[in-house]
Amino acid sequence: MEEPKVKKVIALLPMKGHSERVPNKNMRLFCGEPLYRKIARTLEGSESIESIVIDTDSETIAEDALSNFKKVIIHERPRSICGDMVPMNQVIKHDISLLDKDHFLQTHSTNPLLAGDTIEKAVELYFRFLDTNDSLFSVTRLQTRLYWENGKAVNHDPSILLRTQDLPPVFEENSNFYLFSRSSFELAGDQRIGRKPRMFEMDKIEAWDIDDEADFSIAEALFGRNFATDK
């Protein structure tokens, strides 16, 4: 009996040439090579990833990606959706309008510790539960005492000092990946998280996201310790 074919998705990996908090972030050397190559290599090696669409306004990024990865397709970003204030969902809308596929995984170059096994599990889970969930996104569990700006407790009763491990968990959208279909995106009003999403919990170290200089340094240290042998 033949093995069932792996269901595949198109990876969307948008990247700007400019970045505010970490200059030249995508092409900045991270453990010896441009940062974006870490996640691009993970996507390239994932059986469930059919191709990698890099939407960019940077010729440097485009040329480097085409030279180093076989699965890469470049989408030149139009001026109308360039800039730091453009919502990611507008970029996604542009990308999927140029593709004839139905299922997508969107991720970021700022997630260098995201593992291939995690992507495979997430894609398998996404397709398995399509009858009940129209999308899937990655989260990190939080069990800590949280407060609103006005000082009111979010997830605990301050008069009952439970151990943090006994608090009801809340979940942070960690921006590592989003799985969705063309139809779920459109039905949700051009949103990558659909109307009936499923959460995929990740370890907080693997989910480390680079937003600033401190994050960059910590991610390098974590990658060097845990992932250097997987390059």
mmCIF file of C-alpha atoms in Angstrom:
data_model
loop_
_atom_site.group_PDB
_atom_site.id
_atom_site.type_symbol
_atom_site.label_atom_id
_atom_site.label_comp_id
_atom_site.label_asym_id
_atom_site.label_seq_id
_atom_site.Cartn_x
_atom_site.Cartn_y
_atom_site.Cartn_z
ATOM 1 C CA MET A 1 0.000 0.000 0.000
ATOM 2 C CA GLU A 2 1.338 3.421 -0.933
ATOM 3 C CA GLU A 3 2.128 5.914 1.790
ATOM 4 C CA PRO A 4 -0.358 8.812 1.871
ATOM 5 C CA LYS A 5 1.020 11.922 0.224
ATOM 6 C CA VAL A 6 2.095 14.745 2.517
ATOM 7 C CA LYS A 7 -0.273 17.682 2.210
ATOM 8 C CA LYS A 8 1.651 20.777 1.282
ATOM 9 C CA VAL A 9 1.280 24.508 1.826
ATOM 10 C CA ILE A 10 2.903 27.622 0.399
ATOM 11 C CA ALA A 11 5.151 29.435 2.879
ATOM 12 C CA LEU A 12 4.869 33.228 2.924
ATOM 13 C CA LEU A 13 8.026 34.896 4.249
ATOM 14 C CA PRO A 14 7.655 38.689 3.877
ATOM 15 C CA MET A 15 10.759 40.814 4.416
ATOM 16 C CA LYS A 16 11.469 44.539 4.190
ATOM 17 C CA GLY A 17 14.872 45.957 3.410
ATOM 18 C CA HIS A 18 14.440 48.519 6.190
ATOM 19 C CA SER A 19 13.793 47.819 9.862
ATOM 20 C CA GLU A 20 13.367 50.335 12.673
ATOM 21 C CA ARG A 21 14.530 48.689 15.888
ATOM 22 C CA VAL A 22 17.255 46.400 14.514
ATOM 23 C CA PRO A 23 18.967 48.029 11.502
ATOM 24 C CA ASN A 24 19.238 45.822 8.402
ATOM 25 C CA LYS A 25 17.723 43.032 10.482
ATOM 26 C CA ASN A 26 16.938 40.480 7.786
ATOM 27 C CA MET A 27 20.417 40.554 6.250
ATOM 28 C CA ARG A 28 22.304 41.133 9.497
ATOM 29 C CA LEU A 29 24.720 38.352 10.352
ATOM 30 C CA PHE A 30 23.242 35.916 12.860
ATOM 31 C CA CYS A 31 25.568 33.109 13.952
ATOM 32 C CA GLY A 32 27.644 33.668 10.823
ATOM 33 C CA GLU A 33 25.034 34.227 8.089
ATOM 34 C CA PRO A 34 22.117 36.562 7.296
ATOM 35 C CA LEU A 35 19.326 36.151 9.824
ATOM 36 C CA TYR A 36 16.585 35.320 7.319
ATOM 37 C CA ARG A 37 18.492 32.251 6.061
ATOM 38 C CA LYS A 38 17.810 30.378 9.315
ATOM 39 C CA ILE A 39 14.050 30.203 8.825
ATOM 40 C CA ALA A 40 14.404 29.969 5.030
ATOM 41 C CA ARG A 41 16.585 26.875 5.446
ATOM 42 C CA THR A 42 14.064 25.349 7.852
ATOM 43 C CA LEU A 43 11.266 25.946 5.339
ATOM 44 C CA GLU A 44 13.390 24.641 2.473
ATOM 45 C CA GLY A 45 13.944 21.382 4.342
ATOM 46 C CA SER A 46 10.314 20.893 5.350
ATOM 47 C CA GLU A 47 8.486 18.252 3.330
ATOM 48 C CA SER A 48 5.150 20.018 3.820
ATOM 49 C CA ILE A 49 6.404 23.280 2.281
ATOM 50 C CA GLU A 50 5.881 23.364 -1.491
ATOM 51 C CA SER A 51 7.524 26.739 -2.113
ATOM 52 C CA ILE A 52 8.679 29.829 -0.224
ATOM 53 C CA VAL A 53 7.294 33.177 -1.335
ATOM 54 C CA ILE A 54 9.489 36.082 -0.272
ATOM 55 C CA ASP A 55 7.662 39.378 -0.671
ATOM 56 C CA THR A 56 10.267 42.134 -0.455
ATOM 57 C CA ASP A 57 11.180 45.658 -1.485
ATOM 58 C CA SER A 58 14.894 44.809 -1.341
ATOM 59 C CA GLU A 59 16.915 43.689 -4.361
ATOM 60 C CA THR A 60 19.658 42.527 -1.995
ATOM 61 C CA ILE A 61 17.327 40.164 -0.161
ATOM 62 C CA ALA A 62 15.791 38.917 -3.416
ATOM 63 C CA GLU A 63 19.150 38.174 -5.038
ATOM 64 C CA ASP A 64 20.533 36.454 -1.935
ATOM 65 C CA ALA A 65 17.426 34.291 -1.546
ATOM 66 C CA LEU A 66 17.342 33.196 -5.183
ATOM 67 C CA SER A 67 21.038 32.333 -5.004
ATOM 68 C CA ASN A 68 20.745 30.201 -1.885
ATOM 69 C CA PHE A 69 17.337 28.486 -1.922
ATOM 70 C CA LYS A 70 15.675 26.324 -4.574
ATOM 71 C CA LYS A 71 12.109 26.691 -3.325
ATOM 72 C CA VAL A 72 12.107 30.506 -3.281
ATOM 73 C CA ILE A 73 9.755 32.623 -5.384
ATOM 74 C CA ILE A 74 10.173 36.405 -5.232
ATOM 75 C CA HIS A 75 7.251 38.820 -5.139
ATOM 76 C CA GLU A 76 8.387 42.395 -5.633
ATOM 77 C CA ARG A 77 6.462 44.464 -3.101
ATOM 78 C CA PRO A 78 4.445 47.305 -4.679
ATOM 79 C CA ARG A 79 5.032 50.827 -3.396
ATOM 80 C CA SER A 80 1.414 50.961 -2.219
ATOM 81 C CA ILE A 81 2.131 48.394 0.521
ATOM 82 C CA CYS A 82 5.671 49.465 1.438
ATOM 83 C CA GLY A 83 6.456 51.129 4.760
ATOM 84 C CA ASP A 84 6.520 50.388 8.471
ATOM 85 C CA MET A 85 2.832 51.103 9.061
ATOM 86 C CA VAL A 86 1.389 48.710 6.459
ATOM 87 C CA PRO A 87 -0.501 45.837 8.183
ATOM 88 C CA MET A 88 0.840 42.370 7.458
ATOM 89 C CA ASN A 89 -2.584 41.228 6.285
ATOM 90 C CA GLN A 90 -2.343 43.657 3.346
ATOM 91 C CA VAL A 91 0.948 42.058 2.309
ATOM 92 C CA ILE A 92 -0.602 38.596 2.613
ATOM 93 C CA LYS A 93 -3.590 39.678 0.523
ATOM 94 C CA HIS A 94 -1.246 40.848 -2.228
ATOM 95 C CA ASP A 95 0.751 37.617 -2.155
ATOM 96 C CA ILE A 96 -2.140 35.184 -2.309
ATOM 97 C CA SER A 97 -3.717 37.194 -5.137
ATOM 98 C CA LEU A 98 -0.674 36.234 -7.227
ATOM 99 C CA LEU A 99 -0.844 32.515 -6.370
ATOM 100 C CA ASP A 100 -3.138 29.721 -7.533
ATOM 101 C CA LYS A 101 -2.838 27.664 -4.330
ATOM 102 C CA ASP A 102 -5.308 27.387 -1.454
ATOM 103 C CA HIS A 103 -3.350 26.787 1.766
ATOM 104 C CA PHE A 104 -0.626 28.947 3.266
ATOM 105 C CA LEU A 105 1.789 29.192 6.179
ATOM 106 C CA GLN A 106 3.009 32.690 7.007
ATOM 107 C CA THR A 107 6.072 33.137 9.169
ATOM 108 C CA HIS A 108 8.846 35.671 9.796
ATOM 109 C CA SER A 109 12.613 35.887 9.474
ATOM 110 C CA THR A 110 12.639 36.900 13.154
ATOM 111 C CA ASN A 111 11.883 33.329 14.284
ATOM 112 C CA PRO A 112 15.283 31.639 13.743
ATOM 113 C CA LEU A 113 14.714 28.951 16.382
ATOM 114 C CA LEU A 114 11.506 27.602 14.842
ATOM 115 C CA ALA A 115 12.149 23.918 14.090
ATOM 116 C CA GLY A 116 11.191 21.917 11.039
ATOM 117 C CA ASP A 117 9.506 19.242 13.162
ATOM 118 C CA THR A 118 7.235 21.884 14.645
ATOM 119 C CA ILE A 119 6.224 23.089 11.190
ATOM 120 C CA GLU A 120 5.449 19.538 10.077
ATOM 121 C CA LYS A 121 3.314 18.892 13.169
ATOM 122 C CA ALA A 122 1.468 22.185 12.763
ATOM 123 C CA VAL A 123 0.680 21.572 9.096
ATOM 124 C CA GLU A 124 -0.533 18.035 9.850
ATOM 125 C CA LEU A 125 -2.747 19.350 12.665
ATOM 126 C CA TYR A 126 -4.111 22.134 10.469
ATOM 127 C CA PHE A 127 -5.276 19.729 7.777
ATOM 128 C CA ARG A 128 -6.559 17.167 10.290
ATOM 129 C CA PHE A 129 -8.956 19.649 11.899
ATOM 130 C CA LEU A 130 -10.086 21.610 8.836
ATOM 131 C CA ASP A 131 -13.643 20.339 9.393
ATOM 132 C CA THR A 132 -13.837 22.204 12.705
ATOM 133 C CA ASN A 133 -11.113 24.888 12.536
ATOM 134 C CA ASP A 134 -10.452 27.153 9.577
ATOM 135 C CA SER A 135 -6.976 28.301 10.634
ATOM 136 C CA LEU A 136 -4.180 27.651 13.111
ATOM 137 C CA PHE A 137 -1.705 29.961 14.843
ATOM 138 C CA SER A 138 1.181 29.519 17.254
ATOM 139 C CA VAL A 139 0.959 30.573 20.894
ATOM 140 C CA THR A 140 3.035 30.544 24.055
ATOM 141 C CA ARG A 141 1.505 29.592 27.395
ATOM 142 C CA LEU A 142 1.688 32.192 30.167
ATOM 143 C CA GLN A 143 1.130 31.326 33.800
ATOM 144 C CA THR A 144 2.010 34.526 35.571
ATOM 145 C CA ARG A 145 0.088 37.249 37.407
ATOM 146 C CA LEU A 146 -1.173 39.708 34.830
ATOM 147 C CA TYR A 147 -2.783 43.123 35.387
ATOM 148 C CA TRP A 148 -4.631 45.656 33.260
ATOM 149 C CA GLU A 149 -3.276 49.192 33.062
ATOM 150 C CA ASN A 150 -5.700 50.312 35.785
ATOM 151 C CA GLY A 151 -4.250 47.783 38.232
ATOM 152 C CA LYS A 152 -7.102 45.292 37.983
ATOM 153 C CA ALA A 153 -6.033 41.652 37.877
ATOM 154 C CA VAL A 154 -6.511 39.855 34.564
ATOM 155 C CA ASN A 155 -6.204 36.171 35.372
ATOM 156 C CA HIS A 156 -6.127 35.808 39.155
ATOM 157 C CA ASP A 157 -7.638 36.935 42.444
ATOM 158 C CA PRO A 158 -5.011 38.985 44.350
ATOM 159 C CA SER A 159 -6.625 37.978 47.639
ATOM 160 C CA ILE A 160 -5.876 34.317 46.901
ATOM 161 C CA LEU A 161 -2.140 33.940 46.365
ATOM 162 C CA LEU A 162 -2.001 30.845 44.200
ATOM 163 C CA ARG A 163 1.331 29.519 43.000
ATOM 164 C CA THR A 164 1.941 30.762 39.469
ATOM 165 C CA GLN A 165 1.999 27.171 38.160
ATOM 166 C CA ASP A 166 -1.557 26.766 39.499
ATOM 167 C CA LEU A 167 -2.942 29.843 37.744
ATOM 168 C CA PRO A 168 -5.281 29.305 34.791
ATOM 169 C CA PRO A 169 -3.117 29.683 31.692
ATOM 170 C CA VAL A 170 -3.492 32.466 29.167
ATOM 171 C CA PHE A 171 -1.906 32.288 25.738
ATOM 172 C CA GLU A 172 0.213 34.809 23.861
ATOM 173 C CA GLU A 173 0.083 35.010 20.079
ATOM 174 C CA ASN A 174 3.823 34.599 19.455
ATOM 175 C CA SER A 175 3.925 35.426 15.711
ATOM 176 C CA ASN A 176 5.932 32.311 14.791
ATOM 177 C CA PHE A 177 3.461 31.040 12.205
ATOM 178 C CA TYR A 178 -0.093 31.218 10.898
ATOM 179 C CA LEU A 179 -1.802 28.551 8.798
ATOM 180 C CA PHE A 180 -4.887 29.495 6.815
ATOM 181 C CA SER A 181 -6.662 28.993 3.522
ATOM 182 C CA ARG A 182 -7.581 31.455 0.825
ATOM 183 C CA SER A 183 -11.252 31.125 1.787
ATOM 184 C CA SER A 184 -10.702 31.503 5.556
ATOM 185 C CA PHE A 185 -8.617 34.635 4.920
ATOM 186 C CA GLU A 186 -11.362 36.195 2.801
ATOM 187 C CA LEU A 187 -14.244 35.155 5.089
ATOM 188 C CA ALA A 188 -12.447 36.670 8.099
ATOM 189 C CA GLY A 189 -12.217 40.035 6.342
ATOM 190 C CA ASP A 190 -8.703 39.536 4.981
ATOM 191 C CA GLN A 191 -7.280 38.269 8.269
ATOM 192 C CA ARG A 192 -4.738 35.459 8.675
ATOM 193 C CA ILE A 193 -6.498 34.243 11.846
ATOM 194 C CA GLY A 194 -9.855 32.929 10.724
ATOM 195 C CA ARG A 195 -13.246 32.855 12.378
ATOM 196 C CA LYS A 196 -12.684 29.428 13.963
ATOM 197 C CA PRO A 197 -8.964 29.262 14.719
ATOM 198 C CA ARG A 198 -7.046 26.531 16.512
ATOM 199 C CA MET A 199 -4.074 27.361 18.743
ATOM 200 C CA PHE A 200 -0.766 25.515 18.533
ATOM 201 C CA GLU A 201 1.234 25.755 21.749
ATOM 202 C CA MET A 202 5.018 26.123 21.482
ATOM 203 C CA ASP A 203 7.929 26.083 23.888
ATOM 204 C CA LYS A 204 8.870 29.666 24.745
ATOM 205 C CA ILE A 205 12.530 29.199 23.775
ATOM 206 C CA GLU A 206 11.733 27.842 20.320
ATOM 207 C CA ALA A 207 9.195 30.640 19.912
ATOM 208 C CA TRP A 208 11.739 33.393 20.652
ATOM 209 C CA ASP A 209 10.970 36.353 18.399
ATOM 210 C CA ILE A 210 13.431 39.129 17.545
ATOM 211 C CA ASP A 211 11.943 42.578 18.075
ATOM 212 C CA ASP A 212 14.934 44.536 19.355
ATOM 213 C CA GLU A 213 18.694 44.384 19.949
ATOM 214 C CA ALA A 214 18.352 42.478 23.210
ATOM 215 C CA ASP A 215 16.171 39.854 21.510
ATOM 216 C CA PHE A 216 18.763 39.502 18.737
ATOM 217 C CA SER A 217 21.577 38.816 21.211
ATOM 218 C CA ILE A 218 19.515 36.361 23.243
ATOM 219 C CA ALA A 219 18.367 34.516 20.109
ATOM 220 C CA GLU A 220 21.987 34.165 18.940
ATOM 221 C CA ALA A 221 22.965 32.697 22.295
ATOM 222 C CA LEU A 222 20.028 30.279 22.266
ATOM 223 C CA PHE A 223 20.659 29.241 18.668
ATOM 224 C CA GLY A 224 24.357 28.704 19.318
ATOM 225 C CA ARG A 225 23.568 26.526 22.309
ATOM 226 C CA ASN A 226 20.693 24.468 20.921
ATOM 227 C CA PHE A 227 20.689 24.583 17.136
ATOM 228 C CA ALA A 228 24.232 25.065 15.839
ATOM 229 C CA THR A 229 24.607 21.353 15.048
ATOM 230 C CA ASP A 230 21.467 21.469 12.856
ATOM 231 C CA LYS A 231 22.776 24.025 10.350
#
